[in-house]
PDB file of C-alpha atoms in Angstrom:
ATOM      1  CA  ARG E   3      60.265  13.756  74.461  1.00 58.00           C
ATOM      2  CA  VAL E   4      59.655  10.078  74.313  1.00 63.00           C
ATOM      3  CA  ASN E   5      60.311   9.658  70.622  1.00 75.00           C
ATOM      4  CA  LYS E   6      61.513  12.385  68.208  1.00 74.00           C
ATOM      5  CA  ARG E   7      60.406  10.550  65.135  1.00 77.00           C
ATOM      6  CA  VAL E   8      56.775  10.317  66.574  1.00 81.00           C
ATOM      7  CA  ARG E   9      56.933  14.071  67.308  1.00 78.00           C
ATOM      8  CA  ASP E  10      58.016  14.852  63.761  1.00 77.00           C
ATOM      9  CA  ARG E  11      55.326  12.596  62.366  1.00 82.00           C
ATOM     10  CA  VAL E  12      52.636  14.182  64.595  1.00 83.00           C
ATOM     11  CA  LEU E  13      53.670  17.661  63.460  1.00 81.00           C
ATOM     12  CA  GLN E  14      53.526  16.634  59.706  1.00 82.00           C
ATOM     13  CA  LEU E  15      50.182  15.011  60.254  1.00 86.00           C
ATOM     14  CA  SER E  16      48.796  18.214  62.026  1.00 86.00           C
ATOM     15  CA  VAL E  17      49.699  20.383  59.063  1.00 86.00           C
ATOM     16  CA  ILE E  18      48.434  18.018  56.504  1.00 89.00           C
ATOM     17  CA  VAL E  19      45.081  17.728  58.445  1.00 88.00           C
ATOM     18  CA  GLU E  20      44.795  21.419  58.681  1.00 87.00           C
ATOM     19  CA  PHE E  21      45.263  21.781  54.788  1.00 89.00           C
ATOM     20  CA  ALA E  22      42.757  19.091  54.271  1.00 90.00           C
ATOM     21  CA  LEU E  23      40.218  20.800  56.492  1.00 88.00           C
ATOM     22  CA  ILE E  24      40.709  24.108  54.508  1.00 86.00           C
ATOM     23  CA  ILE E  25      40.087  22.300  51.212  1.00 87.00           C
ATOM     24  CA  TRP E  26      36.997  20.667  52.737  1.00 88.00           C
ATOM     25  CA  ALA E  27      35.780  24.102  53.984  1.00 85.00           C
ATOM     26  CA  ALA E  28      36.452  25.579  50.418  1.00 84.00           C
ATOM     27  CA  MET E  29      34.350  22.850  48.731  1.00 84.00           C
ATOM     28  CA  THR E  30      31.559  23.545  51.296  1.00 85.00           C
ATOM     29  CA  CYS E  31      31.743  27.309  50.617  1.00 82.00           C
ATOM     30  CA  MET E  32      31.470  26.751  46.880  1.00 81.00           C
ATOM     31  CA  ARG E  33      28.265  24.896  47.552  1.00 83.00           C
ATOM     32  CA  ILE E  34      26.528  27.012  50.123  1.00 81.00           C
ATOM     33  CA  GLY E  35      28.275  30.447  49.661  1.00 77.00           C
ATOM     34  CA  SER E  36      29.986  31.113  53.061  1.00 77.00           C
ATOM     35  CA  MET E  37      30.568  29.685  56.496  1.00 79.00           C
ATOM     36  CA  GLU E  38      30.462  31.638  59.833  1.00 79.00           C
ATOM     37  CA  PHE E  39      31.310  31.070  63.430  1.00 81.00           C
ATOM     38  CA  PHE E  40      30.420  33.447  66.285  1.00 80.00           C
ATOM     39  CA  TRP E  41      31.465  32.930  69.877  1.00 81.00           C
ATOM     40  CA  GLN E  42      28.969  35.070  71.828  1.00 81.00           C
ATOM     41  CA  GLY E  43      30.418  37.052  74.817  1.00 76.00           C
ATOM     42  CA  PHE E  44      34.061  36.244  74.209  1.00 77.00           C
ATOM     43  CA  CYS E  45      35.817  39.140  75.918  1.00 76.00           C
ATOM     44  CA  MET E  46      32.509  41.047  75.704  1.00 77.00           C
ATOM     45  CA  GLN E  47      32.743  41.747  71.986  1.00 78.00           C
ATOM     46  CA  GLY E  48      32.666  38.116  70.807  1.00 78.00           C
ATOM     47  CA  LEU E  49      34.812  36.168  68.404  1.00 84.00           C
ATOM     48  CA  TYR E  50      33.616  36.220  64.856  1.00 82.00           C
ATOM     49  CA  LEU E  51      35.088  34.136  62.028  1.00 85.00           C
ATOM     50  CA  LYS E  52      33.935  33.959  58.459  1.00 84.00           C
ATOM     51  CA  MET E  53      35.010  31.968  55.429  1.00 83.00           C
ATOM     52  CA  ASP E  54      34.296  33.235  51.983  1.00 82.00           C
ATOM     53  CA  GLY E  55      36.226  34.631  48.805  1.00 81.00           C
ATOM     54  CA  PHE E  56      39.455  36.207  49.706  1.00 84.00           C
ATOM     55  CA  ARG E  57      39.548  34.738  53.258  1.00 84.00           C
ATOM     56  CA  LEU E  58      39.141  31.301  51.806  1.00 85.00           C
ATOM     57  CA  LEU E  59      41.968  31.971  49.296  1.00 85.00           C
ATOM     58  CA  TYR E  60      44.585  33.142  51.919  1.00 85.00           C
ATOM     59  CA  GLY E  61      43.465  30.617  54.502  1.00 85.00           C
ATOM     60  CA  GLY E  62      44.230  27.935  51.997  1.00 86.00           C
ATOM     61  CA  ILE E  63      47.567  29.439  51.051  1.00 88.00           C
ATOM     62  CA  ALA E  64      48.562  29.756  54.636  1.00 88.00           C
ATOM     63  CA  ALA E  65      47.662  26.159  55.420  1.00 88.00           C
ATOM     64  CA  PHE E  66      49.417  24.997  52.303  1.00 89.00           C
ATOM     65  CA  MET E  67      52.717  26.907  53.156  1.00 88.00           C
ATOM     66  CA  TRP E  68      52.573  25.540  56.640  1.00 87.00           C
ATOM     67  CA  MET E  69      52.159  22.110  55.327  1.00 87.00           C
ATOM     68  CA  MET E  70      55.180  22.417  52.995  1.00 86.00           C
ATOM     69  CA  THR E  71      57.480  23.987  55.545  1.00 86.00           C
ATOM     70  CA  GLY E  72      56.236  21.459  58.275  1.00 82.00           C
ATOM     71  CA  ILE E  73      57.175  18.564  55.991  1.00 82.00           C
ATOM     72  CA  PHE E  74      60.627  19.889  55.106  1.00 82.00           C
ATOM     73  CA  SER E  75      61.387  21.083  58.719  1.00 77.00           C
ATOM     74  CA  ARG E  76      62.102  17.505  59.757  1.00 74.00           C
ATOM     75  CA  GLU E  77      65.269  17.372  57.458  1.00 75.00           C
ATOM     76  CA  TYR E  78      66.228  21.016  58.076  1.00 70.00           C
ATOM     77  CA  PHE E  79      66.189  20.788  61.886  1.00 71.00           C
ATOM     78  CA  SER E  80      67.926  17.369  62.147  1.00 68.00           C
ATOM     79  CA  HIS E  81      70.993  19.076  63.560  1.00 73.00           C
ATOM     80  CA  TYR E  82      69.153  21.780  65.573  1.00 71.00           C
ATOM     81  CA  ARG E  83      68.404  21.882  69.295  1.00 73.00           C
ATOM     82  CA  ASN E  84      65.177  23.170  70.963  1.00 75.00           C
ATOM     83  CA  ARG E  85      63.066  21.534  68.227  1.00 78.00           C
ATOM     84  CA  ASN E  86      60.174  20.829  70.635  1.00 80.00           C
ATOM     85  CA  ARG E  87      59.995  24.556  71.447  1.00 82.00           C
ATOM     86  CA  TYR E  88      60.171  25.522  67.756  1.00 83.00           C
ATOM     87  CA  TYR E  89      57.458  22.997  66.709  1.00 84.00           C
ATOM     88  CA  PHE E  90      55.117  24.124  69.576  1.00 86.00           C
ATOM     89  CA  PHE E  91      55.195  27.738  68.483  1.00 88.00           C
ATOM     90  CA  PHE E  92      55.168  26.724  64.773  1.00 86.00           C
ATOM     91  CA  LEU E  93      51.651  25.284  65.265  1.00 87.00           C
ATOM     92  CA  LEU E  94      50.499  28.099  67.529  1.00 89.00           C
ATOM     93  CA  THR E  95      51.423  30.603  64.977  1.00 89.00           C
ATOM     94  CA  LEU E  96      49.573  28.563  62.241  1.00 88.00           C
ATOM     95  CA  GLY E  97      46.323  28.756  64.287  1.00 88.00           C
ATOM     96  CA  ALA E  98      46.740  32.444  64.950  1.00 90.00           C
ATOM     97  CA  THR E  99      47.550  33.304  61.220  1.00 89.00           C
ATOM     98  CA  VAL E 100      44.652  31.358  59.961  1.00 88.00           C
ATOM     99  CA  GLY E 101      42.522  33.202  62.469  1.00 89.00           C
ATOM    100  CA  VAL E 102      43.610  36.489  61.139  1.00 89.00           C
ATOM    101  CA  PHE E 103      42.789  35.603  57.533  1.00 89.00           C
ATOM    102  CA  LEU E 104      39.270  34.228  58.657  1.00 88.00           C
ATOM    103  CA  SER E 105      38.346  37.128  60.990  1.00 87.00           C
ATOM    104  CA  GLY E 106      35.023  38.727  60.277  1.00 83.00           C
ATOM    105  CA  ASP E 107      35.561  41.770  62.430  1.00 87.00           C
ATOM    106  CA  PHE E 108      38.664  43.843  63.508  1.00 87.00           C
ATOM    107  CA  TYR E 109      38.328  42.759  67.149  1.00 89.00           C
ATOM    108  CA  THR E 110      38.975  39.212  66.228  1.00 89.00           C
ATOM    109  CA  THR E 111      41.643  40.297  63.758  1.00 89.00           C
ATOM    110  CA  PHE E 112      43.473  42.194  66.499  1.00 90.00           C
ATOM    111  CA  ILE E 113      43.253  39.130  68.921  1.00 89.00           C
ATOM    112  CA  PHE E 114      44.765  36.674  66.486  1.00 90.00           C
ATOM    113  CA  PHE E 115      47.211  39.342  65.216  1.00 89.00           C
ATOM    114  CA  GLU E 116      48.808  39.862  68.622  1.00 89.00           C
ATOM    115  CA  ILE E 117      48.924  36.136  69.311  1.00 90.00           C
ATOM    116  CA  MET E 118      50.662  35.630  65.968  1.00 89.00           C
ATOM    117  CA  SER E 119      53.188  38.342  66.647  1.00 86.00           C
ATOM    118  CA  LEU E 120      54.143  36.964  70.106  1.00 88.00           C
ATOM    119  CA  THR E 121      54.357  33.341  69.012  1.00 89.00           C
ATOM    120  CA  SER E 122      56.422  34.119  65.813  1.00 86.00           C
ATOM    121  CA  TYR E 123      58.993  35.958  67.977  1.00 86.00           C
ATOM    122  CA  VAL E 124      60.170  32.571  69.152  1.00 86.00           C
ATOM    123  CA  TRP E 125      61.131  31.680  65.526  1.00 83.00           C
ATOM    124  CA  VAL E 126      63.337  34.773  65.294  1.00 82.00           C
ATOM    125  CA  VAL E 127      65.283  34.007  68.424  1.00 83.00           C
ATOM    126  CA  HIS E 128      65.484  30.255  67.933  1.00 79.00           C
ATOM    127  CA  ASP E 129      69.226  30.150  67.630  1.00 75.00           C
ATOM    128  CA  GLU E 130      69.627  32.267  70.771  1.00 76.00           C
ATOM    129  CA  LYS E 131      72.806  33.932  69.363  1.00 81.00           C
ATOM    130  CA  PRO E 132      73.428  37.552  70.002  1.00 84.00           C
ATOM    131  CA  ALA E 133      72.429  38.557  66.488  1.00 79.00           C
ATOM    132  CA  ALA E 134      69.110  36.473  66.826  1.00 80.00           C
ATOM    133  CA  MET E 135      68.352  38.054  70.207  1.00 85.00           C
ATOM    134  CA  LYS E 136      68.909  41.552  68.959  1.00 84.00           C
ATOM    135  CA  ALA E 137      66.735  40.910  65.883  1.00 81.00           C
ATOM    136  CA  GLY E 138      64.025  39.457  68.140  1.00 82.00           C
ATOM    137  CA  GLU E 139      64.028  42.517  70.338  1.00 84.00           C
ATOM    138  CA  ILE E 140      63.532  44.818  67.319  1.00 85.00           C
ATOM    139  CA  TYR E 141      60.803  42.434  65.951  1.00 84.00           C
ATOM    140  CA  LEU E 142      58.957  42.289  69.257  1.00 86.00           C
ATOM    141  CA  ALA E 143      59.274  46.123  69.753  1.00 87.00           C
ATOM    142  CA  ILE E 144      57.740  46.917  66.320  1.00 86.00           C
ATOM    143  CA  ALA E 145      55.000  44.205  66.918  1.00 86.00           C
ATOM    144  CA  VAL E 146      54.010  45.608  70.301  1.00 88.00           C
ATOM    145  CA  ILE E 147      54.087  49.286  69.337  1.00 89.00           C
ATOM    146  CA  GLY E 148      52.167  48.454  66.066  1.00 88.00           C
ATOM    147  CA  GLY E 149      49.609  46.493  68.028  1.00 88.00           C
ATOM    148  CA  LEU E 150      49.075  49.317  70.497  1.00 90.00           C
ATOM    149  CA  VAL E 151      48.658  51.979  67.872  1.00 91.00           C
ATOM    150  CA  MET E 152      46.337  49.684  65.892  1.00 90.00           C
ATOM    151  CA  LEU E 153      44.182  49.116  69.143  1.00 90.00           C
ATOM    152  CA  MET E 154      43.907  52.877  69.464  1.00 91.00           C
ATOM    153  CA  GLY E 155      42.561  53.027  65.902  1.00 90.00           C
ATOM    154  CA  LEU E 156      40.076  50.356  66.736  1.00 90.00           C
ATOM    155  CA  PHE E 157      38.868  52.362  69.820  1.00 89.00           C
ATOM    156  CA  LEU E 158      38.429  55.510  67.614  1.00 90.00           C
ATOM    157  CA  LEU E 159      36.761  53.554  64.878  1.00 89.00           C
ATOM    158  CA  TYR E 160      34.304  51.843  67.214  1.00 88.00           C
ATOM    159  CA  ASN E 161      33.491  55.222  68.966  1.00 87.00           C
ATOM    160  CA  ALA E 162      32.744  56.786  65.579  1.00 85.00           C
ATOM    161  CA  THR E 163      30.762  53.995  63.846  1.00 85.00           C
ATOM    162  CA  GLY E 164      29.571  51.735  66.712  1.00 81.00           C
ATOM    163  CA  THR E 165      30.767  48.478  64.936  1.00 83.00           C
ATOM    164  CA  LEU E 166      33.910  46.674  63.929  1.00 82.00           C
ATOM    165  CA  ARG E 167      32.304  44.116  61.629  1.00 83.00           C
ATOM    166  CA  MET E 168      33.980  44.424  58.302  1.00 81.00           C
ATOM    167  CA  SER E 169      30.795  43.733  56.295  1.00 81.00           C
ATOM    168  CA  GLU E 170      28.981  46.657  58.179  1.00 81.00           C
ATOM    169  CA  LEU E 171      31.747  49.209  58.227  1.00 83.00           C
ATOM    170  CA  TYR E 172      31.261  50.870  54.752  1.00 83.00           C
ATOM    171  CA  ASP E 173      27.585  51.679  55.521  1.00 84.00           C
ATOM    172  CA  ALA E 174      28.419  52.753  59.072  1.00 85.00           C
ATOM    173  CA  VAL E 175      31.241  54.983  57.991  1.00 83.00           C
ATOM    174  CA  LYS E 176      29.128  56.535  55.130  1.00 83.00           C
ATOM    175  CA  ALA E 177      26.350  57.443  57.761  1.00 83.00           C
ATOM    176  CA  VAL E 178      28.775  59.420  60.060  1.00 82.00           C
ATOM    177  CA  TRP E 179      31.302  60.601  57.471  1.00 79.00           C
ATOM    178  CA  GLY E 180      30.177  64.269  57.490  1.00 77.00           C
ATOM    179  CA  GLU E 181      30.528  64.770  61.168  1.00 82.00           C
ATOM    180  CA  LYS E 182      33.280  62.338  62.133  1.00 82.00           C
ATOM    181  CA  GLN E 183      35.497  62.420  59.104  1.00 83.00           C
ATOM    182  CA  THR E 184      38.624  63.613  60.857  1.00 87.00           C
ATOM    183  CA  GLN E 185      38.338  60.922  63.624  1.00 87.00           C
ATOM    184  CA  ILE E 186      37.848  58.167  61.025  1.00 87.00           C
ATOM    185  CA  TYR E 187      41.000  59.377  59.157  1.00 89.00           C
ATOM    186  CA  ILE E 188      42.874  59.291  62.482  1.00 90.00           C
ATOM    187  CA  ALA E 189      41.578  55.785  63.199  1.00 89.00           C
ATOM    188  CA  GLY E 190      42.621  54.670  59.681  1.00 88.00           C
ATOM    189  CA  GLY E 191      46.019  56.124  60.071  1.00 89.00           C
ATOM    190  CA  CYS E 192      46.542  54.156  63.371  1.00 90.00           C
ATOM    191  CA  MET E 193      45.346  51.073  61.764  1.00 90.00           C
ATOM    192  CA  LEU E 194      47.573  51.557  58.831  1.00 90.00           C
ATOM    193  CA  PHE E 195      50.584  51.927  61.273  1.00 90.00           C
ATOM    194  CA  GLY E 196      49.672  48.686  63.046  1.00 89.00           C
ATOM    195  CA  PHE E 197      49.087  46.565  59.847  1.00 89.00           C
ATOM    196  CA  GLY E 198      51.955  48.314  57.959  1.00 88.00           C
ATOM    197  CA  ALA E 199      54.319  47.359  60.724  1.00 85.00           C
ATOM    198  CA  LYS E 200      53.686  43.719  60.159  1.00 83.00           C
ATOM    199  CA  ALA E 201      53.640  44.046  56.383  1.00 83.00           C
ATOM    200  CA  GLY E 202      57.082  45.533  56.287  1.00 79.00           C
ATOM    201  CA  MET E 203      55.915  48.883  54.979  1.00 84.00           C
ATOM    202  CA  PHE E 204      58.259  51.885  55.095  1.00 83.00           C
ATOM    203  CA  PRO E 205      59.218  53.302  57.578  1.00 81.00           C
ATOM    204  CA  LEU E 206      58.335  50.299  59.762  1.00 78.00           C
ATOM    205  CA  HIS E 207      60.224  47.787  57.720  1.00 76.00           C
ATOM    206  CA  ILE E 208      63.324  47.642  59.939  1.00 76.00           C
ATOM    207  CA  TRP E 209      62.547  44.252  61.496  1.00 77.00           C
ATOM    208  CA  LEU E 210      62.372  42.464  58.126  1.00 75.00           C
ATOM    209  CA  PRO E 211      66.067  42.686  57.040  1.00 77.00           C
ATOM    210  CA  LYS E 212      67.095  41.813  60.641  1.00 77.00           C
ATOM    211  CA  ALA E 213      64.790  38.945  61.430  1.00 78.00           C
ATOM    212  CA  HIS E 214      65.172  37.023  58.112  1.00 77.00           C
ATOM    213  CA  PRO E 215      68.911  36.275  58.154  1.00 78.00           C
ATOM    214  CA  VAL E 216      68.830  34.978  61.792  1.00 78.00           C
ATOM    215  CA  ALA E 217      65.659  32.874  61.566  1.00 77.00           C
ATOM    216  CA  PRO E 218      65.748  29.304  60.459  1.00 81.00           C
ATOM    217  CA  ALA E 219      64.972  28.792  56.738  1.00 79.00           C
ATOM    218  CA  PRO E 220      61.375  27.420  57.118  1.00 81.00           C
ATOM    219  CA  ALA E 221      60.566  30.295  59.477  1.00 81.00           C
ATOM    220  CA  SER E 222      61.982  32.825  56.997  1.00 80.00           C
ATOM    221  CA  ALA E 223      59.702  31.447  54.285  1.00 82.00           C
ATOM    222  CA  LEU E 224      56.667  31.948  56.522  1.00 84.00           C
ATOM    223  CA  LEU E 225      57.751  35.369  57.765  1.00 81.00           C
ATOM    224  CA  SER E 226      58.100  36.544  54.213  1.00 81.00           C
ATOM    225  CA  GLY E 227      55.424  34.689  52.346  1.00 81.00           C
ATOM    226  CA  ILE E 228      52.491  34.696  54.850  1.00 85.00           C
ATOM    227  CA  LEU E 229      53.056  36.794  58.021  1.00 86.00           C
ATOM    228  CA  THR E 230      53.727  39.976  55.934  1.00 85.00           C
ATOM    229  CA  LYS E 231      50.456  39.264  54.086  1.00 88.00           C
ATOM    230  CA  THR E 232      48.482  39.422  57.359  1.00 88.00           C
ATOM    231  CA  GLY E 233      49.498  43.090  57.478  1.00 88.00           C
ATOM    232  CA  VAL E 234      48.546  43.568  53.796  1.00 89.00           C
ATOM    233  CA  TYR E 235      45.160  41.884  54.554  1.00 88.00           C
ATOM    234  CA  GLY E 236      44.505  44.499  57.215  1.00 89.00           C
ATOM    235  CA  VAL E 237      45.459  47.361  54.914  1.00 89.00           C
ATOM    236  CA  LEU E 238      43.244  45.872  52.164  1.00 89.00           C
ATOM    237  CA  VAL E 239      40.213  45.667  54.469  1.00 88.00           C
ATOM    238  CA  VAL E 240      40.756  49.236  55.794  1.00 88.00           C
ATOM    239  CA  SER E 241      41.104  50.506  52.269  1.00 87.00           C
ATOM    240  CA  ALA E 242      38.103  48.520  50.855  1.00 85.00           C
ATOM    241  CA  GLU E 243      35.567  48.855  53.816  1.00 85.00           C
ATOM    242  CA  ILE E 244      36.423  52.204  55.364  1.00 85.00           C
ATOM    243  CA  PHE E 245      38.003  54.320  52.679  1.00 85.00           C
ATOM    244  CA  ARG E 246      36.373  52.768  49.512  1.00 83.00           C
ATOM    245  CA  HIS E 247      37.118  55.042  46.499  1.00 83.00           C
ATOM    246  CA  ASP E 248      38.798  57.726  48.684  1.00 83.00           C
ATOM    247  CA  PRO E 249      41.528  59.469  46.643  1.00 86.00           C
ATOM    248  CA  LYS E 250      43.213  61.047  49.763  1.00 87.00           C
ATOM    249  CA  TRP E 251      43.577  57.570  51.253  1.00 86.00           C
ATOM    250  CA  GLY E 252      44.590  56.050  47.934  1.00 87.00           C
ATOM    251  CA  THR E 253      47.323  58.633  47.470  1.00 89.00           C
ATOM    252  CA  LEU E 254      48.812  58.060  50.888  1.00 90.00           C
ATOM    253  CA  VAL E 255      48.843  54.242  50.388  1.00 89.00           C
ATOM    254  CA  LEU E 256      50.312  54.742  46.877  1.00 90.00           C
ATOM    255  CA  TYR E 257      53.157  57.041  48.024  1.00 90.00           C
ATOM    256  CA  LEU E 258      53.918  54.621  50.918  1.00 90.00           C
ATOM    257  CA  GLY E 259      53.906  51.684  48.412  1.00 90.00           C
ATOM    258  CA  VAL E 260      56.288  53.407  46.002  1.00 91.00           C
ATOM    259  CA  ILE E 261      58.795  54.212  48.737  1.00 90.00           C
ATOM    260  CA  THR E 262      58.661  50.751  50.131  1.00 89.00           C
ATOM    261  CA  MET E 263      59.022  49.260  46.635  1.00 89.00           C
ATOM    262  CA  PHE E 264      62.155  51.350  45.649  1.00 88.00           C
ATOM    263  CA  GLY E 265      63.615  51.220  49.127  1.00 87.00           C
ATOM    264  CA  GLY E 266      63.357  47.441  49.378  1.00 86.00           C
ATOM    265  CA  ALA E 267      65.025  47.112  45.902  1.00 87.00           C
ATOM    266  CA  LEU E 268      67.754  49.478  46.830  1.00 88.00           C
ATOM    267  CA  LEU E 269      68.499  47.646  50.107  1.00 85.00           C
ATOM    268  CA  ALA E 270      68.604  44.337  48.202  1.00 83.00           C
ATOM    269  CA  VAL E 271      71.200  45.678  45.764  1.00 86.00           C
ATOM    270  CA  PHE E 272      73.580  46.625  48.533  1.00 84.00           C
ATOM    271  CA  SER E 273      73.068  43.471  50.476  1.00 78.00           C
ATOM    272  CA  VAL E 274      75.853  40.729  50.565  1.00 79.00           C
ATOM    273  CA  ASP E 275      73.882  38.150  52.611  1.00 77.00           C
ATOM    274  CA  LEU E 276      71.536  36.016  50.544  1.00 80.00           C
ATOM    275  CA  LYS E 277      68.771  35.797  53.206  1.00 78.00           C
ATOM    276  CA  ARG E 278      69.008  39.553  53.781  1.00 80.00           C
ATOM    277  CA  THR E 279      68.703  40.028  50.015  1.00 83.00           C
ATOM    278  CA  LEU E 280      65.546  37.968  50.002  1.00 83.00           C
ATOM    279  CA  ALA E 281      64.069  39.901  52.906  1.00 81.00           C
ATOM    280  CA  CYS E 282      64.718  43.150  51.147  1.00 83.00           C
ATOM    281  CA  SER E 283      63.198  41.745  47.966  1.00 85.00           C
ATOM    282  CA  SER E 284      60.117  40.826  50.114  1.00 85.00           C
ATOM    283  CA  MET E 285      59.821  44.396  51.335  1.00 86.00           C
ATOM    284  CA  SER E 286      59.967  45.601  47.692  1.00 88.00           C
ATOM    285  CA  GLN E 287      57.212  43.097  46.640  1.00 88.00           C
ATOM    286  CA  ILE E 288      55.031  44.359  49.586  1.00 89.00           C
ATOM    287  CA  GLY E 289      55.549  47.878  48.066  1.00 89.00           C
ATOM    288  CA  PHE E 290      54.177  46.569  44.633  1.00 89.00           C
ATOM    289  CA  ILE E 291      51.116  45.207  46.419  1.00 90.00           C
ATOM    290  CA  LEU E 292      50.569  48.532  48.352  1.00 90.00           C
ATOM    291  CA  VAL E 293      50.778  50.389  45.036  1.00 90.00           C
ATOM    292  CA  GLY E 294      47.883  48.184  43.798  1.00 89.00           C
ATOM    293  CA  VAL E 295      45.923  48.964  46.977  1.00 89.00           C
ATOM    294  CA  GLY E 296      46.454  52.661  46.388  1.00 89.00           C
ATOM    295  CA  MET E 297      45.359  52.375  42.640  1.00 88.00           C
ATOM    296  CA  MET E 298      42.193  50.522  43.811  1.00 86.00           C
ATOM    297  CA  GLU E 299      41.173  53.766  45.661  1.00 85.00           C
ATOM    298  CA  LEU E 300      42.308  56.210  42.952  1.00 85.00           C
ATOM    299  CA  LEU E 301      40.599  54.374  40.029  1.00 84.00           C
ATOM    300  CA  GLY E 302      37.266  54.263  42.046  1.00 77.00           C
ATOM    301  CA  VAL E 303      34.653  52.118  40.368  1.00 78.00           C
ATOM    302  CA  HIS E 304      37.083  51.340  37.483  1.00 82.00           C
ATOM    303  CA  GLY E 305      39.631  49.681  39.897  1.00 78.00           C
ATOM    304  CA  THR E 306      38.773  46.131  39.065  1.00 83.00           C
ATOM    305  CA  LEU E 307      41.998  45.510  37.212  1.00 87.00           C
ATOM    306  CA  ALA E 308      44.009  47.037  40.333  1.00 85.00           C
ATOM    307  CA  VAL E 309      42.051  44.590  42.626  1.00 86.00           C
ATOM    308  CA  ARG E 310      42.934  41.614  40.458  1.00 89.00           C
ATOM    309  CA  GLY E 311      46.545  42.672  40.088  1.00 88.00           C
ATOM    310  CA  THR E 312      46.967  43.294  43.781  1.00 88.00           C
ATOM    311  CA  ILE E 313      45.552  39.803  44.771  1.00 88.00           C
ATOM    312  CA  LEU E 314      47.609  38.106  41.971  1.00 90.00           C
ATOM    313  CA  HIS E 315      50.752  39.604  43.164  1.00 90.00           C
ATOM    314  CA  MET E 316      49.962  38.663  46.730  1.00 88.00           C
ATOM    315  CA  VAL E 317      49.480  34.982  45.782  1.00 88.00           C
ATOM    316  CA  ASN E 318      52.500  35.034  43.478  1.00 89.00           C
ATOM    317  CA  HIS E 319      54.910  36.383  46.080  1.00 87.00           C
ATOM    318  CA  SER E 320      53.610  34.021  48.770  1.00 85.00           C
ATOM    319  CA  MET E 321      53.954  30.891  46.507  1.00 84.00           C
TER     320      MET E 321
END
């Protein structure tokens, strides 16, 4: 409030420092293998963060995209009002999004996922015009409903396996699969609903074509390039750690991916607004990624190429 130039420079410095810290952590991980942080007793379950392989990759991409949009936001928002509010929630969402990608258990994922959903709502309604407020209502409704359904899935999964740690889930699920197979499938379906809502997966995609056109351009870039990938991250972990090489699960994700892919492309063809077209294109690209996730399951032990293709397409679309 004292000096807008100072505020802009502080924001830019913050995102640059965040990216530099991720790079430092990446170099450390290459030397020692992985890094972990556990906050014992946080909300009883504890807060567990881990940095390795894929988490490191997408934590870095998220920090890089926030740095680029943070640097260019100064010029873009030069004629906007409520910039203090936007920048405040811009940084909060950065912290929550990196928290999602670095989470080591689903409880931690859920906490950061919900913070991210609520703070990014402010981006969508930034203009405070009727169209923006309506899009914000839809975005928030999908986020809240998806979050509650996901939480129910976490309850069912924890009840069945006794753990939510991603590294322990495969063995825990395998141990109880015979007697609790139905419960685990229901838990997986609930989690797919919650993560798919954020990813823009059909039929929960309705927020994407509405939120993009009304949000400021830097926010649109992050909504499409990174926030949708937090949902894909969740689907990836569920598929890899709970339903590894399960053809039934793979078929479900594959069909949803194909419908999302063609549906997004069809909506993009009939769109006359450029930002809406880009939003529909993002939905289509999410479909491509989900097809890769489905093929990972269907190909079983021979799914290495599908894994590489899925991750490559995720990175490609984000950038």
